[in-house]
Amino acid sequence: MLPNGAARTPRPKSFPLSLTIYAALLIASSAHAQTGFPFTNETLKYSVNWPSGLSLGEATFSAQHLSSAGWEFDMALNAAIPGFALVDHVKSSAADDLCSTRFERDLANGGRKTEEKIDFDQKQGSAHRVTTVPKDGGESTFSIAGCARDALTYVYYGRRELGQGRVPQAQNVYFGGPYSARMDYTGAQNVTVSGKSTVTDHLVVSVKGPKADFSFEVFYARDAARTPVAIRIPLPVGALSIELVP
């Protein structure tokens, strides 16, 4: 069963917002039928809200199982923070054991655009990254640990582990470069989503990398699919919230 523990969400030293959303999401009251990931294909829609409650946009996450080729995951984000637009698309492919095979990202954050893909060779213990935008992004090959995961696949891996009564193991995840990701379970907590109070399992996700060091909260429904119903990201002006749309 999930262990008890305590975790505190510090104010982030560095705040790459889109990465934070993907890593969480990027992770609904109790349901009896085994619907949604990891049992069937799934599409989840979320509203992205400013601390004042103002809607900033939406995010969509989908999982599709391919009978002969594992899973395909997709995340689309369209949001506008004052003075900063996010129109991003991330895709990943993974085997049935949720070891990554490919990761693609097409990000437009403000005036900065990035297009990149990573191909994982799990048997050889290596991955190859190619950046096509900006044009001078280049390419590289680097070593990976066994069953390496990109950031989007790690979100779904986390849900599968929680569904089996385990907190996901800390590990490096890939979102361009490697980031250390850890989930800490803090216990049951009630949250209100769309005017309805729901008992959830509360986890704090911590992410560290060369240019990032931040934490955020994720609230998972106690259904068979361990559906993330809400995410809270700390900001100096309050908590940005991402909520499941019924």
mmCIF file of N, CA and C in Angstrom, residues 6 14 22 35 48 55 75 77-78 85 101 110 112 126 132 136 147 155 161-162 164 184 193 206 216-217 221 224 235:
data_model
loop_
_atom_site.group_PDB
_atom_site.id
_atom_site.type_symbol
_atom_site.label_atom_id
_atom_site.label_comp_id
_atom_site.label_asym_id
_atom_site.label_seq_id
_atom_site.Cartn_x
_atom_site.Cartn_y
_atom_site.Cartn_z
ATOM 1 N N ALA A 6 5.399 12.910 4.699
ATOM 2 C CA ALA A 6 5.091 14.334 4.649
ATOM 3 C C ALA A 6 6.005 14.984 3.649
ATOM 4 N N SER A 14 13.322 27.923 -10.146
ATOM 5 C CA SER A 14 13.215 28.176 -11.575
ATOM 6 C C SER A 14 11.895 27.595 -12.019
ATOM 7 N N TYR A 22 3.570 19.190 -18.045
ATOM 8 C CA TYR A 22 3.754 17.874 -18.646
ATOM 9 C C TYR A 22 4.141 16.840 -17.595
ATOM 10 N N THR A 35 -12.096 1.540 -16.414
ATOM 11 C CA THR A 35 -12.078 2.339 -17.625
ATOM 12 C C THR A 35 -10.882 3.263 -17.609
ATOM 13 N N VAL A 48 -7.011 25.110 -17.489
ATOM 14 C CA VAL A 48 -5.845 25.732 -16.857
ATOM 15 C C VAL A 48 -6.298 27.078 -16.306
ATOM 16 N N SER A 55 -9.830 31.565 -16.379
ATOM 17 C CA SER A 55 -9.387 30.487 -17.258
ATOM 18 C C SER A 55 -8.327 30.994 -18.223
ATOM 19 N N MET A 75 -0.169 14.879 -25.751
ATOM 20 C CA MET A 75 -0.559 15.995 -24.901
ATOM 21 C C MET A 75 -0.551 17.274 -25.728
ATOM 22 N N LEU A 77 -1.421 21.452 -25.349
ATOM 23 C CA LEU A 77 -1.655 22.551 -24.415
ATOM 24 C C LEU A 77 -1.834 23.836 -25.193
ATOM 25 N N ASN A 78 -2.920 24.559 -24.877
ATOM 26 C CA ASN A 78 -3.169 25.860 -25.494
ATOM 27 C C ASN A 78 -3.613 26.805 -24.386
ATOM 28 N N ALA A 85 2.331 33.225 -24.184
ATOM 29 C CA ALA A 85 1.436 32.222 -24.757
ATOM 30 C C ALA A 85 2.124 30.866 -24.797
ATOM 31 N N THR A 101 10.117 4.519 -26.420
ATOM 32 C CA THR A 101 10.741 4.241 -27.710
ATOM 33 C C THR A 101 10.971 5.528 -28.505
ATOM 34 N N GLY A 110 5.851 31.638 -25.642
ATOM 35 C CA GLY A 110 6.126 33.039 -25.910
ATOM 36 C C GLY A 110 6.683 33.178 -27.319
ATOM 37 N N ARG A 112 9.558 31.865 -28.233
ATOM 38 C CA ARG A 112 10.547 30.805 -28.434
ATOM 39 C C ARG A 112 9.882 29.541 -28.941
ATOM 40 N N SER A 126 21.040 3.431 -25.128
ATOM 41 C CA SER A 126 21.381 4.750 -25.664
ATOM 42 C C SER A 126 20.151 5.414 -26.257
ATOM 43 N N THR A 132 15.407 20.139 -34.551
ATOM 44 C CA THR A 132 15.259 20.741 -35.879
ATOM 45 C C THR A 132 14.940 22.228 -35.807
ATOM 46 N N ASP A 136 20.093 25.630 -35.393
ATOM 47 C CA ASP A 136 21.411 25.280 -34.876
ATOM 48 C C ASP A 136 21.317 24.374 -33.655
ATOM 49 N N CYS A 147 15.232 0.774 -19.103
ATOM 50 C CA CYS A 147 13.834 1.224 -19.138
ATOM 51 C C CYS A 147 13.729 2.726 -18.893
ATOM 52 N N VAL A 155 4.447 10.136 -16.620
ATOM 53 C CA VAL A 155 3.149 10.466 -16.030
ATOM 54 C C VAL A 155 2.254 9.227 -16.006
ATOM 55 N N GLU A 161 1.665 2.577 -11.506
ATOM 56 C CA GLU A 161 2.234 2.175 -10.221
ATOM 57 C C GLU A 161 1.263 2.459 -9.068
ATOM 58 N N LEU A 162 0.648 3.635 -9.064
ATOM 59 C CA LEU A 162 -0.306 3.980 -8.010
ATOM 60 C C LEU A 162 -1.480 3.013 -8.004
ATOM 61 N N GLN A 164 -1.370 -0.003 -8.557
ATOM 62 C CA GLN A 164 -0.931 -1.253 -7.956
ATOM 63 C C GLN A 164 -0.471 -1.064 -6.514
ATOM 64 N N ASP A 184 6.311 11.960 -3.921
ATOM 65 C CA ASP A 184 6.164 11.680 -2.499
ATOM 66 C C ASP A 184 4.681 11.674 -2.134
ATOM 67 N N VAL A 193 -13.506 19.951 -7.317
ATOM 68 C CA VAL A 193 -13.345 20.131 -8.760
ATOM 69 C C VAL A 193 -14.728 20.240 -9.363
ATOM 70 N N SER A 206 8.583 16.296 -7.373
ATOM 71 C CA SER A 206 9.763 17.165 -7.375
ATOM 72 C C SER A 206 10.587 16.882 -8.616
ATOM 73 N N PHE A 216 5.449 20.473 -7.404
ATOM 74 C CA PHE A 216 4.035 20.792 -7.568
ATOM 75 C C PHE A 216 3.223 19.646 -7.000
ATOM 76 N N GLU A 217 1.921 19.876 -6.822
ATOM 77 C CA GLU A 217 1.034 18.895 -6.208
ATOM 78 C C GLU A 217 0.121 18.258 -7.261
ATOM 79 N N ALA A 221 -7.551 10.582 -8.330
ATOM 80 C CA ALA A 221 -8.799 9.940 -7.920
ATOM 81 C C ALA A 221 -8.520 8.515 -7.468
ATOM 82 N N ALA A 224 -10.001 3.003 -10.531
ATOM 83 C CA ALA A 224 -9.091 1.962 -11.007
ATOM 84 C C ALA A 224 -7.995 2.512 -11.898
ATOM 85 N N LEU A 235 3.059 29.581 -7.497
ATOM 86 C CA LEU A 235 3.571 30.805 -8.101
ATOM 87 C C LEU A 235 3.679 31.866 -7.009
#
